[in-house]
Every structure is written in structure tokens, then in C-alpha cells.
Amino acid sequence: MAISPETIDEVQRVANVYDVISDYLSLKKVGSVYVALCPFHSERTPSFTVSPTKNIFKCFGCGISGNAIKFVMEYEKVSFSEAVVKIAQKYGITVKYIGSDKEKHLKGLYSLTRQITDFYKNQLKESQVAREYLRKRGILPQTIIDFEIGYSPENPERFNKFIQENNISIEDLNKIGLISTYDDKIYDKFSGRIIFPIKDHKGNIVGFGGRAIDENRHPKYLNSPETQVYKKSKVLYGLFENSQIIKEKSQVVIVEGYIDLISLYQIGIKNVVATLGTALTKEHANLLKKYVNEAIVMFDSDEAGKKAATRAAKILLSEGITVRYAYYTEAKDPDELSKKGLNAVKEIINNAEDIIFFLTRKLKEINNLEDKRQLMRYGAIYSYILKILANVKDPGLKASYVSYLSQMLDKTSSVIESDIDKIKKQPEREDQSEIEEADKLNLRLTYKERVFIKYIYQNPEVLKDEIFDKISFLPEKIQYIIDLIKNDAEYELLISDIIQDTKIQPSYASFQHILNEFVREYEKKHRMFEPILNK
């Protein structure tokens, strides 16, 4: 939807270039003008000049110049319309639009999510229970203001009264994914939860996250579904609120949940965004590269978190963002880690290791390639590194990584580049199994074997059965993967793709049937007349 010419004229007339730029830069007065180091190129002596009387800026180093709108466009890396809106918000100017019915409809939904947010904020003020919960969780009053945290009351009458008094249609509430119906009654899906409004990078409220106050309620965390305004793959929680410091640092810390983000924010780590339980996407990375050149991935410390971090790194590097992995064992997630204080978290962030260096170090720890299992492990990690590098678009960055690998692995750069080219020629498959990258090491599995592995992966207690202690009757590759599931934290992230590639949900009966087949095959091969299956 286009901004009306009247609004643009008003913004251009009202906006003072000094007033706007001083929100971003520290300006020093020199005569009738102000100067600063140019934010658009590297320099040691200030050549960036702001003239309040002429209402323009100009850098005598790189040549860029313009008015307040031009500065916001270049500094924020946003469109003309987005810059106008930002400046209009600063001066309290009402933005008027002209445009399509679809755009007007979306604007109406954004207005509705704002209304709902204000309702939740007012309900928090009225609920002693909700405020006490936030106090016990250590969420500070200023944080509540900064992130517009609210509360959805347990009593549905308050919500129903609110939508009736404001003439809010049920159809529109469904469009933003807020309600459910039961026995012809309307219920707020988030009732009884602390509410965290989710904003896109422009500041539009596109959805909500809710945390149950009752610890026995499941799920504890609930997010809005995909709607006309909320596209999970394109939204990062906290980016709007923290965009200024993220841009200043040119670095972002990526966590998984809003509680993780808020806990870090409160101890002073404010260049942070959260994926809200969604895997990091190319859209996320494309958005972040407008703000940063480095990302520190700080997901949960469990196996799922490690796997998600490695996959996120591949996507970020493909968009030219260097990646460091914040590895820690002192806590289960950044929320818990933040309780140890700013210095402890800063140390982990400062010591975060480049993801390629991290994976290469894992390769160097494998010191016995005579052992077939270690050889397969080496091949799988090396293939994963190659796959990451195959997606790196920056030729300089890729060359530096190839040089590093060459030194660390005692391989020539030409050999490594040749290996990367081979990976590139492999057909692209979404969510391709990383373990299958080691096909040349004969780690191919039949569908039957995949079903068997999937059941064990989901039900590891079956490995306690005495049959698994009696004799090594399983095929070597199956035994290898089971060993990884039981013992190898780092490699679980590589083999779990096998599980995802197997669409059916195996039952105990199917597991038992396949187990019997393995036993019979072993007995037939080794001519064992005494059955080992029946005790």
C-alpha cells in the first residue's frame, strides 16, 4: 500500500536532518555544522557533515548525501516508504495510505493485533497473579514495557466483553489465529498465559507467544499459527526492539525462545534475536544480513540444539554471514545460563568458535583412521564441512576456509576445492541426510533398516533387552549407528536425519519383526542351531 503524497510532504517538511541523524550518530558541532565519523565507510577523521540550516547531510569522504529520509534508508537499509514511516512515528505524524484492498486489509489486521496487545497489557496491570509470576521469573518492569508483555485472563468473560465492546468480528479474530470455538462459545487460545507480542522488523504486531502460568498446563509455550500476517520463516523475535544495537555491533546472538532472549536482554546482552522454535530459514538470514556480518548461534545445549545450530550455520554462511558457535555445558539453555550473570555469558560469547573451526577440531580429534567406525565418522564430518563450504557465496571467505582446512588436515587446497566441487554436483535435496554424504563409506541403509533405527532412536530403552548383550548379531553399520545414538553426542546431529527421512511411525510389532529377521539372518550365516531370540 502506497503512502499518500500528503504524508510524504509533511514528513519532508517536518523532519530535521540533525534531529533524525542524532538518534543514530554522536554529532560534534563545528561552527554552523555538525560532524561525525561516516557510518557508510571506514575512516579515522570525521568527514560526515550535517547542516541543520540547509537540512541536508554530506560525506566528503565517500560522497553520499541527502535529507533525513535518505539517511534512514541508507543506515537502516530500508525502502523509501519504510523510512518515511519510521520518521513519521518519531514526529507523531499519522501515515495515510492509498492502495489496494489487500494492503488495506492487512493494515486492518495490524490494527487489530495492536488492539489485542493493548487489551493484554491492561489485563496484566489488573492481575496480581500474573504480575507475581513475572516477578518470580525475574522479568523486570522495564522489560515488560520494552517488549509490551501482557496477560490473557483465564476468565473468558473479560475477553468476550472486550471484543463485543470494540465490535471486533469473529472472522478477523480467526484471521490472526487468536480464537477457538467450543459448544458455540468463543475462547482465547492464550487464556491463562503471559503474552509476548511478536513483531516483524517493521514493528507490526503479527502474532503472539504465550507462556502458561500453571506449570501443569501443556503445552507450556504456545505461539500463533501461520496467518495472513504471521509468516514464521520471515519473523525474528526481538529484531525490531533490538535493531539499533544489532546494527551498531554488526553482530547478532541467535537464540531459540523469547524467554531466552529476554533473560539475556536483562543482563545486558541486547544484540539478540529468537527464532521462536522455528528452524532458521534463508528468509531469516536474508533479513539479518541487512544488519550484521557475524552471527553467534546460542541454542539449547541438548542434542536437538546442537543439530539446529549446525544447520543454522550452513544457511547463515550461504548468505555471507560468518558464524560462531557458542558451545556451553553449564546450563540447559540461555535462560538458565543468564542466571550465572553477565560475565559468565560474555565469556561464552567471546569464546564462541567459528563453526568451521569447531567442526574441524572434531575432525582432528579422530586419530585412528585404521578403525572403520572412526573412518566413517571422519568421512561424515568432512562431508558436512564440504557441504557448508559449497553454500558459501563469498569467494574470499571460502578461500580463507579452504586455506585453513588445508593447513589443519594436511590436504592441498586443490584437493579440498575438488571435494567441494563434487559436493556441488550432487543433486540438491531439502533436508538431505548428512550421514548419506558418507555414502562412499558404504553407510547406506535399506528402508527396513531405517525403520529399525527409527524405533530405537525413539525408544532407546529397548537397548536394555538382554538380547543386545548376548551377541553382536546386528549388521556392522546398524551397530555403528546404535553406538552413535547411545554414546556420541556430536554425531547424533548427523544421523538423526535418517529418522526424519523415514516417514512411517514404526510400532513395537514392526521393530520386533525386523529384529527377528536380523537374528535369523545371523543364525543362518553362522550356522547357529541354538536360537538366541527365545530365552
Short mmCIF file of C-alpha atoms in Angstrom, two decimals, residues 202-499:
data_model
loop_
_atom_site.label_atom_id
_atom_site.label_comp_id
_atom_site.label_asym_id
_atom_site.label_seq_id
_atom_site.Cartn_x
_atom_site.Cartn_y
_atom_site.Cartn_z
CA LYS A 202 8.91 -3.00 10.78
CA GLY A 203 7.23 -3.05 14.20
CA ASN A 204 3.90 -4.53 13.11
CA ILE A 205 2.47 -6.94 15.68
CA VAL A 206 1.99 -10.12 13.63
CA GLY A 207 1.35 -12.74 16.31
CA PHE A 208 1.65 -13.74 19.93
CA GLY A 209 3.62 -16.10 22.11
CA GLY A 210 2.12 -17.36 25.35
CA ARG A 211 3.69 -18.96 28.43
CA ALA A 212 1.35 -20.86 30.77
CA ILE A 213 1.38 -19.64 34.37
CA ASP A 214 0.19 -23.04 35.60
CA GLU A 215 3.23 -25.35 35.43
CA ASN A 216 0.93 -28.37 34.96
CA ARG A 217 -0.64 -26.93 31.82
CA HIS A 218 0.52 -28.22 28.44
CA PRO A 219 1.87 -27.05 26.21
CA LYS A 220 3.78 -24.62 28.38
CA TYR A 221 4.61 -22.47 25.36
CA LEU A 222 2.12 -21.63 22.63
CA ASN A 223 2.73 -19.47 19.56
CA SER A 224 0.32 -18.07 16.98
CA PRO A 225 -0.17 -20.30 13.92
CA GLU A 226 0.77 -19.18 10.42
CA THR A 227 -1.69 -16.47 9.34
CA GLN A 228 -2.08 -13.80 6.69
CA VAL A 229 0.19 -11.53 8.75
CA TYR A 230 2.44 -14.03 10.58
CA LYS A 231 4.94 -15.95 8.46
CA LYS A 232 7.25 -17.78 10.87
CA SER A 233 10.00 -18.18 8.32
CA LYS A 234 10.25 -14.39 7.91
CA VAL A 235 9.96 -13.13 11.50
CA LEU A 236 12.64 -12.97 14.20
CA TYR A 237 11.50 -12.09 17.71
CA GLY A 238 13.32 -9.08 19.14
CA LEU A 239 14.74 -7.81 15.84
CA PHE A 240 12.54 -4.71 15.85
CA GLU A 241 13.23 -3.91 19.51
CA ASN A 242 16.98 -4.56 19.29
CA SER A 243 17.69 -3.49 15.70
CA GLN A 244 19.65 -0.38 16.65
CA ILE A 245 22.23 -2.13 18.85
CA ILE A 246 22.41 -5.09 16.46
CA LYS A 247 23.28 -2.72 13.63
CA GLU A 248 25.80 -0.84 15.77
CA LYS A 249 27.61 -4.04 16.73
CA SER A 250 27.13 -5.60 13.28
CA GLN A 251 26.74 -8.82 15.27
CA VAL A 252 23.73 -10.79 16.46
CA VAL A 253 23.28 -13.56 19.03
CA ILE A 254 20.61 -16.02 17.88
CA VAL A 255 18.62 -17.98 20.49
CA GLU A 256 15.54 -20.18 20.26
CA GLY A 257 12.87 -18.76 22.58
CA TYR A 258 11.54 -15.42 23.82
CA ILE A 259 12.37 -16.27 27.45
CA ASP A 260 15.97 -16.97 26.35
CA LEU A 261 16.07 -13.59 24.61
CA ILE A 262 14.55 -11.65 27.49
CA SER A 263 16.88 -13.24 30.06
CA LEU A 264 19.93 -12.23 28.01
CA TYR A 265 18.46 -8.78 27.35
CA GLN A 266 18.04 -8.15 31.07
CA ILE A 267 21.67 -8.89 31.94
CA GLY A 268 22.91 -6.59 29.18
CA ILE A 269 23.17 -8.80 26.06
CA LYS A 270 20.82 -6.83 23.81
CA ASN A 271 22.05 -7.65 20.30
CA VAL A 272 19.90 -10.78 20.31
CA VAL A 273 17.01 -12.29 18.31
CA ALA A 274 14.99 -15.50 18.70
CA THR A 275 13.64 -17.95 16.11
CA LEU A 276 10.70 -18.93 18.37
CA GLY A 277 11.14 -22.67 17.98
CA THR A 278 11.26 -22.48 14.18
CA ALA A 279 14.33 -23.65 12.30
CA LEU A 280 16.36 -20.73 10.95
CA THR A 281 15.46 -20.10 7.32
CA LYS A 282 17.03 -18.41 4.30
CA GLU A 283 14.46 -15.63 4.75
CA HIS A 284 15.72 -15.09 8.31
CA ALA A 285 19.34 -14.99 7.11
CA ASN A 286 18.48 -12.64 4.26
CA LEU A 287 16.85 -10.29 6.77
CA LEU A 288 19.78 -10.44 9.19
CA LYS A 289 22.42 -9.67 6.57
CA LYS A 290 20.97 -6.15 6.32
CA TYR A 291 22.12 -5.61 9.89
CA VAL A 292 25.14 -7.80 10.62
CA ASN A 293 28.17 -9.56 9.20
CA GLU A 294 28.55 -12.01 12.10
CA ALA A 295 26.13 -14.28 13.97
CA ILE A 296 26.71 -16.17 17.21
CA VAL A 297 24.42 -19.18 17.44
CA MET A 298 23.45 -19.88 21.07
CA PHE A 299 20.78 -22.57 21.03
CA ASP A 300 19.89 -25.04 23.79
CA SER A 301 22.76 -27.27 24.93
CA ASP A 302 20.91 -30.53 24.21
CA GLU A 303 21.38 -32.63 21.07
CA ALA A 304 18.48 -31.00 19.23
CA GLY A 305 20.01 -27.59 19.93
CA LYS A 306 23.41 -28.67 18.62
CA LYS A 307 21.89 -30.02 15.45
CA ALA A 308 19.80 -26.89 14.89
CA ALA A 309 22.87 -24.70 15.45
CA THR A 310 24.89 -26.55 12.81
CA ARG A 311 22.11 -26.32 10.25
CA ALA A 312 21.58 -22.63 11.01
CA ALA A 313 25.28 -22.05 10.39
CA LYS A 314 25.03 -23.52 6.90
CA ILE A 315 22.18 -21.15 6.00
CA LEU A 316 23.82 -18.07 7.51
CA LEU A 317 27.13 -18.72 5.75
CA SER A 318 25.30 -19.11 2.44
CA GLU A 319 24.11 -15.50 2.89
CA GLY A 320 27.61 -14.20 3.64
CA ILE A 321 27.25 -14.03 7.43
CA THR A 322 30.16 -15.56 9.35
CA VAL A 323 29.08 -17.87 12.15
CA ARG A 324 30.45 -18.65 15.59
CA TYR A 325 29.04 -21.42 17.76
CA ALA A 326 28.55 -20.64 21.47
CA TYR A 327 29.11 -24.06 23.00
CA TYR A 328 28.31 -24.44 26.70
CA THR A 329 27.52 -27.22 29.20
CA GLU A 330 26.84 -25.16 32.34
CA ALA A 331 23.10 -24.87 31.67
CA LYS A 332 20.35 -26.32 29.52
CA ASP A 333 19.51 -23.07 27.71
CA PRO A 334 20.43 -19.36 27.55
CA ASP A 335 17.68 -18.51 30.05
CA GLU A 336 19.25 -20.75 32.69
CA LEU A 337 22.74 -19.65 31.67
CA SER A 338 21.86 -15.98 32.21
CA LYS A 339 21.26 -16.71 35.89
CA LYS A 340 25.04 -17.11 36.21
CA GLY A 341 25.48 -13.43 35.38
CA LEU A 342 26.72 -11.17 32.60
CA ASN A 343 30.40 -12.04 32.93
CA ALA A 344 29.74 -15.79 32.60
CA VAL A 345 27.61 -15.29 29.48
CA LYS A 346 30.06 -12.81 27.96
CA GLU A 347 32.89 -15.30 28.40
CA ILE A 348 30.96 -17.95 26.48
CA ILE A 349 30.07 -15.49 23.73
CA ASN A 350 33.63 -14.16 23.48
CA ASN A 351 34.97 -17.72 23.30
CA ALA A 352 32.43 -18.80 20.69
CA GLU A 353 34.28 -20.69 17.97
CA ASP A 354 33.95 -20.25 14.23
CA ILE A 355 31.66 -23.11 13.13
CA ILE A 356 34.16 -24.39 10.55
CA PHE A 357 36.95 -24.30 13.14
CA PHE A 358 34.66 -26.15 15.59
CA LEU A 359 33.87 -28.95 13.13
CA THR A 360 37.50 -29.14 12.01
CA ARG A 361 38.58 -29.55 15.62
CA LYS A 362 36.18 -32.51 15.84
CA LEU A 363 37.93 -33.98 12.81
CA LYS A 364 41.34 -33.55 14.42
CA GLU A 365 40.14 -35.45 17.49
CA ILE A 366 39.71 -38.55 15.31
CA ASN A 367 43.20 -40.01 15.40
CA ASN A 368 42.77 -43.64 14.33
CA LEU A 369 41.63 -43.96 10.75
CA GLU A 370 42.58 -47.65 10.78
CA ASP A 371 39.36 -48.21 12.73
CA LYS A 372 36.46 -48.47 10.27
CA ARG A 373 33.98 -46.71 12.55
CA GLN A 374 36.32 -43.80 13.14
CA LEU A 375 36.97 -43.65 9.41
CA MET A 376 33.22 -43.40 8.75
CA ARG A 377 32.92 -40.73 11.43
CA TYR A 378 35.76 -38.76 9.85
CA GLY A 379 34.14 -39.02 6.42
CA ALA A 380 30.76 -37.85 7.69
CA ILE A 381 32.11 -34.72 9.40
CA TYR A 382 34.39 -33.88 6.48
CA SER A 383 31.45 -34.24 4.08
CA TYR A 384 29.34 -31.96 6.25
CA ILE A 385 32.06 -29.28 6.26
CA LEU A 386 32.29 -29.54 2.47
CA LYS A 387 28.53 -29.16 2.17
CA ILE A 388 28.66 -25.96 4.25
CA LEU A 389 31.51 -24.57 2.15
CA ALA A 390 29.68 -25.46 -1.05
CA ASN A 391 26.99 -22.99 0.01
CA VAL A 392 29.36 -20.13 0.92
CA LYS A 393 28.92 -17.43 -1.74
CA ASP A 394 31.67 -15.06 -0.62
CA PRO A 395 34.78 -16.21 -2.58
CA GLY A 396 37.17 -14.54 -0.12
CA LEU A 397 35.57 -16.21 2.89
CA LYS A 398 35.51 -19.58 1.14
CA ALA A 399 39.18 -19.26 0.17
CA SER A 400 40.16 -18.48 3.77
CA TYR A 401 38.31 -21.58 5.00
CA VAL A 402 39.89 -23.77 2.32
CA SER A 403 43.33 -22.47 3.33
CA TYR A 404 42.57 -23.20 6.99
CA LEU A 405 41.40 -26.75 6.22
CA SER A 406 44.46 -27.31 4.08
CA GLN A 407 46.75 -26.45 6.98
CA MET A 408 44.77 -28.36 9.62
CA LEU A 409 44.05 -31.53 7.63
CA ASP A 410 47.32 -31.77 5.70
CA LYS A 411 45.47 -31.67 2.38
CA THR A 412 46.27 -29.39 -0.53
CA SER A 413 43.84 -26.57 -1.29
CA SER A 414 43.25 -28.04 -4.76
CA VAL A 415 42.14 -31.37 -3.24
CA ILE A 416 39.72 -29.63 -0.90
CA GLU A 417 38.34 -27.44 -3.70
CA SER A 418 37.89 -30.56 -5.84
CA ASP A 419 35.96 -32.22 -2.99
CA ILE A 420 33.73 -29.14 -2.69
CA ASP A 421 33.03 -29.26 -6.43
CA LYS A 422 31.96 -32.90 -6.11
CA ILE A 423 29.52 -31.94 -3.35
CA LYS A 424 28.13 -29.14 -5.55
CA LYS A 425 27.42 -31.60 -8.35
CA GLN A 426 25.27 -33.76 -6.07
CA PRO A 427 21.54 -33.11 -6.59
CA GLU A 428 20.05 -30.73 -4.02
CA ARG A 429 17.50 -32.33 -1.71
CA GLU A 430 15.81 -30.38 1.04
CA ASP A 431 16.75 -31.75 4.47
CA GLN A 432 19.20 -34.12 2.81
CA SER A 433 20.63 -36.58 5.28
CA GLU A 434 24.11 -35.53 6.31
CA ILE A 435 25.04 -39.11 7.08
CA GLU A 436 24.28 -40.00 3.46
CA GLU A 437 27.08 -37.67 2.46
CA ALA A 438 29.33 -40.51 3.59
CA ASP A 439 27.84 -42.93 1.05
CA LYS A 440 31.29 -43.72 -0.29
CA LEU A 441 31.97 -45.28 3.11
CA ASN A 442 29.09 -47.72 2.47
CA LEU A 443 26.78 -46.34 5.14
CA ARG A 444 23.67 -46.92 3.00
CA LEU A 445 20.59 -48.23 4.77
CA THR A 446 17.64 -50.17 3.43
CA TYR A 447 14.18 -48.93 4.28
CA LYS A 448 13.77 -51.83 6.72
CA GLU A 449 16.98 -50.81 8.49
CA ARG A 450 15.81 -47.21 8.68
CA VAL A 451 12.55 -48.27 10.34
CA PHE A 452 14.51 -50.35 12.83
CA ILE A 453 16.85 -47.45 13.66
CA LYS A 454 13.96 -45.01 13.96
CA TYR A 455 12.21 -47.19 16.54
CA ILE A 456 15.40 -47.49 18.63
CA TYR A 457 16.04 -43.76 18.31
CA GLN A 458 12.56 -43.01 19.64
CA ASN A 459 12.56 -45.83 22.21
CA PRO A 460 16.17 -46.22 23.40
CA GLU A 461 15.05 -48.28 26.42
CA VAL A 462 14.69 -51.32 24.13
CA LEU A 463 18.50 -51.50 24.04
CA LYS A 464 18.39 -52.68 27.67
CA ASP A 465 16.95 -56.00 26.49
CA GLU A 466 19.31 -58.89 27.24
CA ILE A 467 19.40 -59.92 23.60
CA PHE A 468 21.60 -56.93 22.78
CA ASP A 469 24.15 -58.13 25.36
CA LYS A 470 24.29 -61.76 24.24
CA ILE A 471 25.98 -61.46 20.88
CA SER A 472 26.72 -58.92 18.17
CA PHE A 473 24.17 -60.22 15.71
CA LEU A 474 23.36 -56.90 14.05
CA PRO A 475 24.94 -55.78 10.76
CA GLU A 476 28.03 -53.66 11.43
CA LYS A 477 26.55 -50.44 10.04
CA ILE A 478 23.45 -50.84 12.25
CA GLN A 479 25.59 -51.47 15.31
CA TYR A 480 27.66 -48.41 14.43
CA ILE A 481 24.61 -46.15 14.29
CA ILE A 482 23.23 -47.57 17.55
CA ASP A 483 26.57 -46.81 19.19
CA LEU A 484 26.28 -43.22 17.98
CA ILE A 485 22.77 -42.93 19.40
CA LYS A 486 23.97 -44.25 22.76
CA ASN A 487 27.36 -42.63 23.09
CA ASP A 488 28.19 -39.94 20.58
CA ALA A 489 26.58 -36.59 21.31
CA GLU A 490 28.25 -34.75 18.45
CA TYR A 491 27.31 -37.29 15.80
CA GLU A 492 23.72 -37.65 16.75
CA LEU A 493 23.13 -34.46 14.76
CA LEU A 494 24.39 -36.21 11.63
CA ILE A 495 22.44 -39.45 11.91
CA SER A 496 19.09 -38.16 13.09
CA ASP A 497 18.28 -37.14 9.51
CA ILE A 498 17.84 -40.87 8.89
CA ILE A 499 14.92 -40.69 11.28
#
